Amino acid sequence: MSRYEYEKRARQRRRRRNSQKRSFERGYDARYTVESNRSRSRNYNSGRGRRIGGVPTSGRVQRMRRANMRRALIASAAVVAVLAIFAVVVFALSKMGSNGTKVAATPVPTPVPTVAPTPVPTPTPKPKAVALTFDDGPSRDNTENILAVLKQYNAHATFFVVGNRVEVDADILQHEIEAGCEVGSHSWNHPQLSKIPWSKVKKQLNDTSNIVKKCGNGYEMKTLRPPYGAISEKMRNRLKVPMILWSLDTLDWKSRNAKKVFNNIKKNVKDGDIILMHDIHASTAEAIKKIVPWLSEHGYDMLTVSELFERNGKKFKGGVAYTDGLTE
C-alpha cells in the first residue's frame, strides 16, 4: 500500500469518528430535553410545582422558601427563649435584696388587742359660777368675736336674740348653738311687751320662736328676756316660759366703753350673778377679751342660764321672773 492510500484511509476514519461523535451528542441533547420535560411534568402533576400568581415555581425556589421558613421559626423560638430567661432573671432579682442577699418574707403582724380610749376628764367645777348674757343680737360684727373668746376658755353664755335680726344673720345663730351656748327670746323687734295687747305679745314671741326653730335646725327656746325688763301681770299669769332678768347690769349700752364695762364686773360680780351685756356693741366684744380670763382666774365658771340653774339645783317655772341663779 502506498503512502498516499494510507493517508487517505486515515482521513476517512477520522471523518467517520467525528461524524459519529456529533451524532451521539445530538442524540444525547435530545434525550436530555425529553427527560427534563417529563420530570417537570411529573413534579407539576404531583403538586411539588406550586404556582405563584398563576406561574409554576421551580423546585429551587420552593427549597429556598422552605429554608427561609425554617430560619424564621428558629429565630422566633430563640426570641421566646430569651424573653423567658429575662422573666426568670427579673423574678429572681425581685426576691433578692439590694446587696444580693435573699429578702426574708414579711412577717404577718400579730393582732394587737384593742385598748379602749382614755376618757377625757371632765373639768373640775370652779367654786363659783356666773351666767354671761347678751341681748339684741345676733351681730355679724361682734358675736363671732365673743364666741371665739368663750371657746378659748371653755365658757358658755346665753344669747337673747331679736327675731328680725335672726332672719338676717341666721348663720351667726347657728354658730351660737354649735358653740354650746343657749339661745333665748328677746321678742321680734324689741317692743315693751308690758304695754302692748296680749295678742301682739303672742305674735312677737311666736314669730321669734318660729324663725329660731327654722334657722337653728329645730332649736326650741326655753327662756324669755322681756325688752327693758318690763313685765306685766298678764305676762306673769299667761306665759309658759320663765322670764330671765339680771343681777348685774354692766351698763355697756350706756358707756360704750370696754374699760368701764370690765371694771364694773371686777367691782360688783359675785357667785350666781346673771350679767347683762349687749353683743351689738363693739366695746362689749372688746371688754369680753378681759372679762372672761379675769373671771376664770378668780374662780368663776361661765355657764348658760340653764346650766347655772341646774348646777344650783333650781328648776324654771313659767311666768316667773328670775334675777340670779341662787335665789328663788
mmCIF file of C-alpha atoms in Angstrom, residues 16-328:
data_model
loop_
_atom_site.group_PDB
_atom_site.id
_atom_site.type_symbol
_atom_site.label_atom_id
_atom_site.label_comp_id
_atom_site.label_asym_id
_atom_site.label_seq_id
_atom_site.Cartn_x
_atom_site.Cartn_y
_atom_site.Cartn_z
ATOM 1 C CA ARG A 16 -16.338 8.743 10.358
ATOM 2 C CA ARG A 17 -15.314 9.142 14.043
ATOM 3 C CA ASN A 18 -16.153 12.870 14.042
ATOM 4 C CA SER A 19 -19.489 12.213 12.347
ATOM 5 C CA GLN A 20 -20.381 9.537 14.910
ATOM 6 C CA LYS A 21 -19.370 11.840 17.759
ATOM 7 C CA ARG A 22 -21.578 14.655 16.504
ATOM 8 C CA SER A 23 -24.484 12.255 16.035
ATOM 9 C CA PHE A 24 -24.101 10.968 19.577
ATOM 10 C CA GLU A 25 -24.010 14.496 21.028
ATOM 11 C CA ARG A 26 -27.112 15.494 19.112
ATOM 12 C CA GLY A 27 -28.925 12.364 20.299
ATOM 13 C CA TYR A 28 -27.865 12.954 23.957
ATOM 14 C CA ASP A 29 -29.144 16.541 23.934
ATOM 15 C CA ALA A 30 -32.482 15.396 22.538
ATOM 16 C CA ARG A 31 -32.812 12.673 25.166
ATOM 17 C CA TYR A 32 -31.907 15.154 27.944
ATOM 18 C CA THR A 33 -34.516 17.645 26.765
ATOM 19 C CA VAL A 34 -37.228 14.965 26.678
ATOM 20 C CA GLU A 35 -36.305 13.668 30.138
ATOM 21 C CA SER A 36 -36.247 17.210 31.573
ATOM 22 C CA ASN A 37 -39.700 17.949 30.207
ATOM 23 C CA ARG A 38 -41.007 14.656 31.591
ATOM 24 C CA SER A 39 -39.512 15.444 35.043
ATOM 25 C CA ARG A 40 -41.158 18.897 35.125
ATOM 26 C CA SER A 41 -44.444 17.385 34.161
ATOM 27 C CA ARG A 42 -44.227 14.796 36.929
ATOM 28 C CA ASN A 43 -43.298 17.427 39.531
ATOM 29 C CA TYR A 44 -46.132 19.725 38.493
ATOM 30 C CA ASN A 45 -48.697 16.929 38.449
ATOM 31 C CA SER A 46 -47.578 15.632 41.871
ATOM 32 C CA GLY A 47 -48.085 19.068 43.490
ATOM 33 C CA ARG A 48 -44.406 19.893 44.018
ATOM 34 C CA GLY A 49 -44.533 22.550 41.377
ATOM 35 C CA ARG A 50 -46.623 25.318 43.074
ATOM 36 C CA ARG A 51 -47.942 28.399 41.424
ATOM 37 C CA ILE A 52 -47.263 31.992 42.385
ATOM 38 C CA GLY A 53 -49.518 34.403 40.611
ATOM 39 C CA GLY A 54 -50.508 31.651 38.174
ATOM 40 C CA VAL A 55 -46.899 30.770 37.261
ATOM 41 C CA PRO A 56 -45.460 27.384 38.436
ATOM 42 C CA THR A 57 -42.452 27.780 40.731
ATOM 43 C CA SER A 58 -39.308 25.832 40.293
ATOM 44 C CA GLY A 59 -38.075 23.310 42.841
ATOM 45 C CA ARG A 60 -35.127 25.532 43.722
ATOM 46 C CA VAL A 61 -37.407 28.441 44.692
ATOM 47 C CA GLN A 62 -39.528 26.126 46.837
ATOM 48 C CA ARG A 63 -36.477 24.840 48.625
ATOM 49 C CA MET A 64 -35.332 28.390 49.310
ATOM 50 C CA ARG A 65 -38.722 29.274 50.760
ATOM 51 C CA ARG A 66 -38.802 26.227 52.996
ATOM 52 C CA ALA A 67 -35.312 27.145 54.230
ATOM 53 C CA ASN A 68 -36.485 30.707 54.970
ATOM 54 C CA MET A 69 -39.485 29.384 56.912
ATOM 55 C CA ARG A 70 -37.223 27.147 58.987
ATOM 56 C CA ARG A 71 -34.932 30.073 59.739
ATOM 57 C CA ALA A 72 -37.939 32.260 60.775
ATOM 58 C CA LEU A 73 -39.226 29.541 63.108
ATOM 59 C CA ILE A 74 -35.784 29.128 64.657
ATOM 60 C CA ALA A 75 -35.500 32.926 65.178
ATOM 61 C CA SER A 76 -38.974 33.082 66.793
ATOM 62 C CA ALA A 77 -38.098 30.229 69.117
ATOM 63 C CA ALA A 78 -34.866 31.992 70.071
ATOM 64 C CA VAL A 79 -36.763 35.247 70.897
ATOM 65 C CA VAL A 80 -39.266 33.363 73.054
ATOM 66 C CA ALA A 81 -36.414 31.629 74.876
ATOM 67 C CA VAL A 82 -34.643 34.947 75.548
ATOM 68 C CA LEU A 83 -37.839 36.528 76.909
ATOM 69 C CA ALA A 84 -38.425 33.543 79.173
ATOM 70 C CA ILE A 85 -34.882 33.772 80.545
ATOM 71 C CA PHE A 86 -35.316 37.539 81.100
ATOM 72 C CA ALA A 87 -38.553 36.986 83.031
ATOM 73 C CA VAL A 88 -36.884 34.372 85.227
ATOM 74 C CA VAL A 89 -33.981 36.736 85.974
ATOM 75 C CA VAL A 90 -36.318 39.632 86.876
ATOM 76 C CA PHE A 91 -38.358 37.400 89.160
ATOM 77 C CA ALA A 92 -35.198 36.161 90.881
ATOM 78 C CA LEU A 93 -33.892 39.715 91.383
ATOM 79 C CA SER A 94 -37.198 40.782 92.915
ATOM 80 C CA LYS A 95 -36.650 38.162 95.603
ATOM 81 C CA MET A 96 -33.152 39.410 96.375
ATOM 82 C CA GLY A 97 -32.095 42.369 98.491
ATOM 83 C CA SER A 98 -30.087 45.326 97.215
ATOM 84 C CA ASN A 99 -26.827 43.605 98.353
ATOM 85 C CA GLY A 100 -27.675 40.351 96.622
ATOM 86 C CA THR A 101 -28.992 38.538 99.669
ATOM 87 C CA LYS A 102 -32.405 36.952 99.708
ATOM 88 C CA VAL A 103 -35.054 39.080 101.340
ATOM 89 C CA ALA A 104 -36.915 37.393 104.136
ATOM 90 C CA ALA A 105 -40.690 37.213 103.844
ATOM 91 C CA THR A 106 -42.570 39.983 105.649
ATOM 92 C CA PRO A 107 -43.929 38.526 108.877
ATOM 93 C CA VAL A 108 -47.666 38.717 109.458
ATOM 94 C CA PRO A 109 -48.265 41.286 112.229
ATOM 95 C CA THR A 110 -49.614 39.910 115.438
ATOM 96 C CA PRO A 111 -53.042 41.378 116.223
ATOM 97 C CA VAL A 112 -52.815 43.974 118.983
ATOM 98 C CA PRO A 113 -55.634 43.852 121.487
ATOM 99 C CA THR A 114 -57.936 46.846 121.235
ATOM 100 C CA VAL A 115 -57.490 49.306 124.056
ATOM 101 C CA ALA A 116 -60.433 51.477 124.997
ATOM 102 C CA PRO A 117 -59.663 55.203 124.561
ATOM 103 C CA THR A 118 -58.897 57.064 127.721
ATOM 104 C CA PRO A 119 -61.894 59.250 128.530
ATOM 105 C CA VAL A 120 -61.258 62.980 128.581
ATOM 106 C CA PRO A 121 -61.593 64.090 132.186
ATOM 107 C CA THR A 122 -64.453 66.460 132.920
ATOM 108 C CA PRO A 123 -63.115 69.851 134.023
ATOM 109 C CA THR A 124 -63.331 70.266 137.775
ATOM 110 C CA PRO A 125 -66.011 72.850 138.574
ATOM 111 C CA LYS A 126 -64.695 76.086 139.988
ATOM 112 C CA PRO A 127 -66.053 77.208 143.352
ATOM 113 C CA LYS A 128 -68.196 79.988 141.845
ATOM 114 C CA ALA A 129 -70.273 80.421 138.701
ATOM 115 C CA VAL A 130 -71.979 83.199 136.778
ATOM 116 C CA ALA A 131 -74.156 83.421 133.661
ATOM 117 C CA LEU A 132 -72.982 85.785 130.935
ATOM 118 C CA THR A 133 -75.940 87.024 128.859
ATOM 119 C CA PHE A 134 -76.038 89.097 125.667
ATOM 120 C CA ASP A 135 -79.115 90.921 124.306
ATOM 121 C CA ASP A 136 -80.274 92.303 120.932
ATOM 122 C CA GLY A 137 -78.158 90.093 118.645
ATOM 123 C CA PRO A 138 -77.056 88.278 116.669
ATOM 124 C CA SER A 139 -74.462 90.728 115.399
ATOM 125 C CA ARG A 140 -72.316 89.915 112.416
ATOM 126 C CA ASP A 141 -69.676 92.389 113.568
ATOM 127 C CA ASN A 142 -69.310 91.316 117.204
ATOM 128 C CA THR A 143 -70.927 87.978 118.114
ATOM 129 C CA GLU A 144 -68.298 85.839 116.388
ATOM 130 C CA ASN A 145 -65.526 87.602 118.331
ATOM 131 C CA ILE A 146 -67.335 86.926 121.613
ATOM 132 C CA LEU A 147 -67.806 83.247 120.705
ATOM 133 C CA ALA A 148 -64.077 82.910 119.939
ATOM 134 C CA VAL A 149 -63.125 84.153 123.423
ATOM 135 C CA LEU A 150 -65.706 81.904 125.107
ATOM 136 C CA LYS A 151 -64.390 78.878 123.243
ATOM 137 C CA GLN A 152 -60.810 79.646 124.245
ATOM 138 C CA TYR A 153 -61.731 79.427 127.949
ATOM 139 C CA ASN A 154 -64.323 76.640 127.656
ATOM 140 C CA ALA A 155 -67.025 79.108 128.678
ATOM 141 C CA HIS A 156 -70.694 79.312 127.668
ATOM 142 C CA ALA A 157 -73.177 82.167 127.529
ATOM 143 C CA THR A 158 -76.846 82.839 126.813
ATOM 144 C CA PHE A 159 -77.811 84.969 123.800
ATOM 145 C CA PHE A 160 -81.265 86.584 123.941
ATOM 146 C CA VAL A 161 -81.917 87.198 120.262
ATOM 147 C CA VAL A 162 -84.258 89.528 118.371
ATOM 148 C CA GLY A 163 -86.280 87.746 115.677
ATOM 149 C CA ASN A 164 -85.797 90.271 112.886
ATOM 150 C CA ARG A 165 -82.015 90.075 113.323
ATOM 151 C CA VAL A 166 -82.044 86.260 113.303
ATOM 152 C CA GLU A 167 -83.784 86.450 109.938
ATOM 153 C CA VAL A 168 -80.784 88.396 108.570
ATOM 154 C CA ASP A 169 -77.902 86.675 110.394
ATOM 155 C CA ALA A 170 -79.105 83.077 110.640
ATOM 156 C CA ASP A 171 -75.586 81.667 110.312
ATOM 157 C CA ILE A 172 -74.472 83.546 113.446
ATOM 158 C CA LEU A 173 -77.356 81.946 115.348
ATOM 159 C CA GLN A 174 -76.166 78.517 114.198
ATOM 160 C CA HIS A 175 -72.646 79.281 115.428
ATOM 161 C CA GLU A 176 -74.021 80.204 118.857
ATOM 162 C CA ILE A 177 -75.822 76.864 119.095
ATOM 163 C CA GLU A 178 -72.804 74.910 117.800
ATOM 164 C CA ALA A 179 -70.617 76.556 120.448
ATOM 165 C CA GLY A 180 -72.763 75.041 123.205
ATOM 166 C CA CYS A 181 -74.350 78.349 124.115
ATOM 167 C CA GLU A 182 -78.020 78.899 124.932
ATOM 168 C CA VAL A 183 -80.433 80.952 122.836
ATOM 169 C CA GLY A 184 -83.410 82.737 124.428
ATOM 170 C CA SER A 185 -86.141 85.015 123.077
ATOM 171 C CA HIS A 186 -85.911 88.803 123.206
ATOM 172 C CA SER A 187 -89.077 89.399 121.092
ATOM 173 C CA TRP A 188 -89.278 90.078 117.342
ATOM 174 C CA ASN A 189 -88.411 93.785 117.188
ATOM 175 C CA HIS A 190 -87.821 94.835 120.823
ATOM 176 C CA PRO A 191 -91.137 96.459 121.894
ATOM 177 C CA GLN A 192 -92.093 96.980 125.534
ATOM 178 C CA LEU A 193 -94.233 93.864 125.924
ATOM 179 C CA SER A 194 -95.931 95.114 129.100
ATOM 180 C CA LYS A 195 -97.606 97.948 127.140
ATOM 181 C CA ILE A 196 -98.999 96.119 124.097
ATOM 182 C CA PRO A 197 -102.100 93.886 123.783
ATOM 183 C CA TRP A 198 -101.702 90.217 124.608
ATOM 184 C CA SER A 199 -102.382 89.204 121.009
ATOM 185 C CA LYS A 200 -99.373 91.220 119.905
ATOM 186 C CA VAL A 201 -97.258 89.795 122.724
ATOM 187 C CA LYS A 202 -98.080 86.288 121.485
ATOM 188 C CA LYS A 203 -97.239 87.236 117.906
ATOM 189 C CA GLN A 204 -93.898 88.746 118.978
ATOM 190 C CA LEU A 205 -92.936 85.583 120.833
ATOM 191 C CA ASN A 206 -94.342 83.082 118.297
ATOM 192 C CA ASP A 207 -92.692 84.746 115.312
ATOM 193 C CA THR A 208 -89.334 84.807 117.104
ATOM 194 C CA SER A 209 -89.694 81.184 118.197
ATOM 195 C CA ASN A 210 -90.555 80.084 114.646
ATOM 196 C CA ILE A 211 -87.634 81.878 112.986
ATOM 197 C CA VAL A 212 -85.178 80.484 115.544
ATOM 198 C CA LYS A 213 -86.550 76.974 115.047
ATOM 199 C CA LYS A 214 -86.268 77.364 111.269
ATOM 200 C CA CYS A 215 -82.760 78.837 111.230
ATOM 201 C CA GLY A 216 -81.482 76.770 114.152
ATOM 202 C CA ASN A 217 -82.372 73.338 112.741
ATOM 203 C CA GLY A 218 -85.321 72.848 115.084
ATOM 204 C CA TYR A 219 -83.832 74.589 118.126
ATOM 205 C CA GLU A 220 -86.501 75.387 120.738
ATOM 206 C CA MET A 221 -86.009 78.314 123.101
ATOM 207 C CA LYS A 222 -86.940 77.759 126.749
ATOM 208 C CA THR A 223 -86.410 81.245 128.200
ATOM 209 C CA LEU A 224 -87.513 84.829 127.562
ATOM 210 C CA ARG A 225 -85.901 88.134 128.432
ATOM 211 C CA PRO A 226 -88.547 90.869 128.115
ATOM 212 C CA PRO A 227 -87.149 94.015 126.448
ATOM 213 C CA TYR A 228 -86.260 96.651 129.033
ATOM 214 C CA GLY A 229 -87.088 94.079 131.700
ATOM 215 C CA ALA A 230 -90.710 95.261 131.516
ATOM 216 C CA ILE A 231 -93.217 92.688 132.812
ATOM 217 C CA SER A 232 -96.994 92.907 133.194
ATOM 218 C CA GLU A 233 -99.274 90.848 135.410
ATOM 219 C CA LYS A 234 -100.821 89.360 132.320
ATOM 220 C CA MET A 235 -97.404 88.125 131.253
ATOM 221 C CA ARG A 236 -96.785 86.586 134.670
ATOM 222 C CA ASN A 237 -100.109 84.781 134.537
ATOM 223 C CA ARG A 238 -100.111 83.582 130.926
ATOM 224 C CA LEU A 239 -96.521 82.927 129.923
ATOM 225 C CA LYS A 240 -95.364 79.301 129.989
ATOM 226 C CA VAL A 241 -91.657 80.137 129.907
ATOM 227 C CA PRO A 242 -89.523 81.726 132.658
ATOM 228 C CA MET A 243 -88.502 85.367 132.315
ATOM 229 C CA ILE A 244 -84.767 85.926 132.860
ATOM 230 C CA LEU A 245 -83.752 89.348 134.169
ATOM 231 C CA TRP A 246 -80.304 90.155 135.655
ATOM 232 C CA SER A 247 -78.493 90.888 138.887
ATOM 233 C CA LEU A 248 -75.539 92.791 137.382
ATOM 234 C CA ASP A 249 -76.053 95.414 134.681
ATOM 235 C CA THR A 250 -72.743 96.358 133.099
ATOM 236 C CA LEU A 251 -74.319 99.464 131.539
ATOM 237 C CA ASP A 252 -72.416 98.673 128.337
ATOM 238 C CA TRP A 253 -75.356 100.114 126.365
ATOM 239 C CA LYS A 254 -74.738 103.456 128.103
ATOM 240 C CA SER A 255 -70.972 103.779 128.430
ATOM 241 C CA ARG A 256 -69.912 102.081 125.171
ATOM 242 C CA ASN A 257 -66.517 101.823 126.882
ATOM 243 C CA ALA A 258 -64.709 98.460 127.211
ATOM 244 C CA LYS A 259 -62.662 99.543 130.223
ATOM 245 C CA LYS A 260 -65.711 100.751 132.162
ATOM 246 C CA VAL A 261 -67.592 97.522 131.399
ATOM 247 C CA PHE A 262 -64.676 95.430 132.628
ATOM 248 C CA ASN A 263 -64.216 97.497 135.797
ATOM 249 C CA ASN A 264 -67.932 97.292 136.555
ATOM 250 C CA ILE A 265 -67.756 93.482 136.571
ATOM 251 C CA LYS A 266 -64.495 93.383 138.564
ATOM 252 C CA LYS A 267 -66.034 95.589 141.221
ATOM 253 C CA ASN A 268 -69.529 94.082 141.543
ATOM 254 C CA VAL A 269 -69.532 90.406 140.399
ATOM 255 C CA LYS A 270 -70.486 87.655 142.845
ATOM 256 C CA ASP A 271 -71.372 83.980 142.768
ATOM 257 C CA GLY A 272 -74.672 83.226 140.976
ATOM 258 C CA ASP A 273 -74.879 86.528 139.116
ATOM 259 C CA ILE A 274 -76.705 86.860 135.812
ATOM 260 C CA ILE A 275 -74.672 89.512 133.993
ATOM 261 C CA LEU A 276 -76.377 91.740 131.407
ATOM 262 C CA MET A 277 -74.482 92.787 128.262
ATOM 263 C CA HIS A 278 -75.273 93.502 124.583
ATOM 264 C CA ASP A 279 -73.372 91.854 121.721
ATOM 265 C CA ILE A 280 -74.385 94.617 119.293
ATOM 266 C CA HIS A 281 -71.698 96.895 120.773
ATOM 267 C CA ALA A 282 -68.084 96.600 119.643
ATOM 268 C CA SER A 283 -66.929 97.891 123.043
ATOM 269 C CA THR A 284 -68.605 94.909 124.708
ATOM 270 C CA ALA A 285 -66.837 92.450 122.381
ATOM 271 C CA GLU A 286 -63.576 94.172 123.261
ATOM 272 C CA ALA A 287 -64.318 94.060 127.016
ATOM 273 C CA ILE A 288 -65.007 90.299 126.851
ATOM 274 C CA LYS A 289 -61.340 89.714 125.987
ATOM 275 C CA LYS A 290 -60.518 90.816 129.531
ATOM 276 C CA ILE A 291 -63.700 89.795 131.373
ATOM 277 C CA VAL A 292 -63.597 86.073 130.541
ATOM 278 C CA PRO A 293 -59.943 85.384 131.504
ATOM 279 C CA TRP A 294 -60.312 87.508 134.671
ATOM 280 C CA LEU A 295 -63.416 85.564 135.800
ATOM 281 C CA SER A 296 -61.670 82.259 135.057
ATOM 282 C CA GLU A 297 -58.584 83.248 137.046
ATOM 283 C CA HIS A 298 -60.748 84.315 140.006
ATOM 284 C CA GLY A 299 -62.577 81.015 140.364
ATOM 285 C CA TYR A 300 -65.689 81.559 138.232
ATOM 286 C CA ASP A 301 -67.246 79.108 135.800
ATOM 287 C CA MET A 302 -69.111 80.891 132.991
ATOM 288 C CA LEU A 303 -72.328 78.999 132.212
ATOM 289 C CA THR A 304 -75.575 79.413 130.343
ATOM 290 C CA VAL A 305 -78.584 80.448 132.425
ATOM 291 C CA SER A 306 -79.996 76.915 132.270
ATOM 292 C CA GLU A 307 -76.624 75.410 133.289
ATOM 293 C CA LEU A 308 -76.367 77.840 136.201
ATOM 294 C CA PHE A 309 -79.824 76.902 137.474
ATOM 295 C CA GLU A 310 -79.150 73.187 137.052
ATOM 296 C CA ARG A 311 -75.845 73.477 138.897
ATOM 297 C CA ASN A 312 -77.637 75.119 141.838
ATOM 298 C CA GLY A 313 -80.486 72.623 141.784
ATOM 299 C CA LYS A 314 -83.154 75.107 140.691
ATOM 300 C CA LYS A 315 -85.981 74.476 138.221
ATOM 301 C CA PHE A 316 -87.650 77.022 135.969
ATOM 302 C CA LYS A 317 -91.336 77.883 136.317
ATOM 303 C CA GLY A 318 -93.421 79.501 133.589
ATOM 304 C CA GLY A 319 -94.293 83.170 134.136
ATOM 305 C CA VAL A 320 -91.720 83.585 136.940
ATOM 306 C CA ALA A 321 -89.038 86.289 136.693
ATOM 307 C CA TYR A 322 -85.530 85.313 137.828
ATOM 308 C CA THR A 323 -82.772 87.800 138.573
ATOM 309 C CA ASP A 324 -79.960 85.432 139.540
ATOM 310 C CA GLY A 325 -79.081 81.767 139.772
ATOM 311 C CA LEU A 326 -79.278 81.401 143.533
ATOM 312 C CA THR A 327 -82.478 82.913 144.916
ATOM 313 C CA GLU A 328 -85.943 81.555 144.224
#
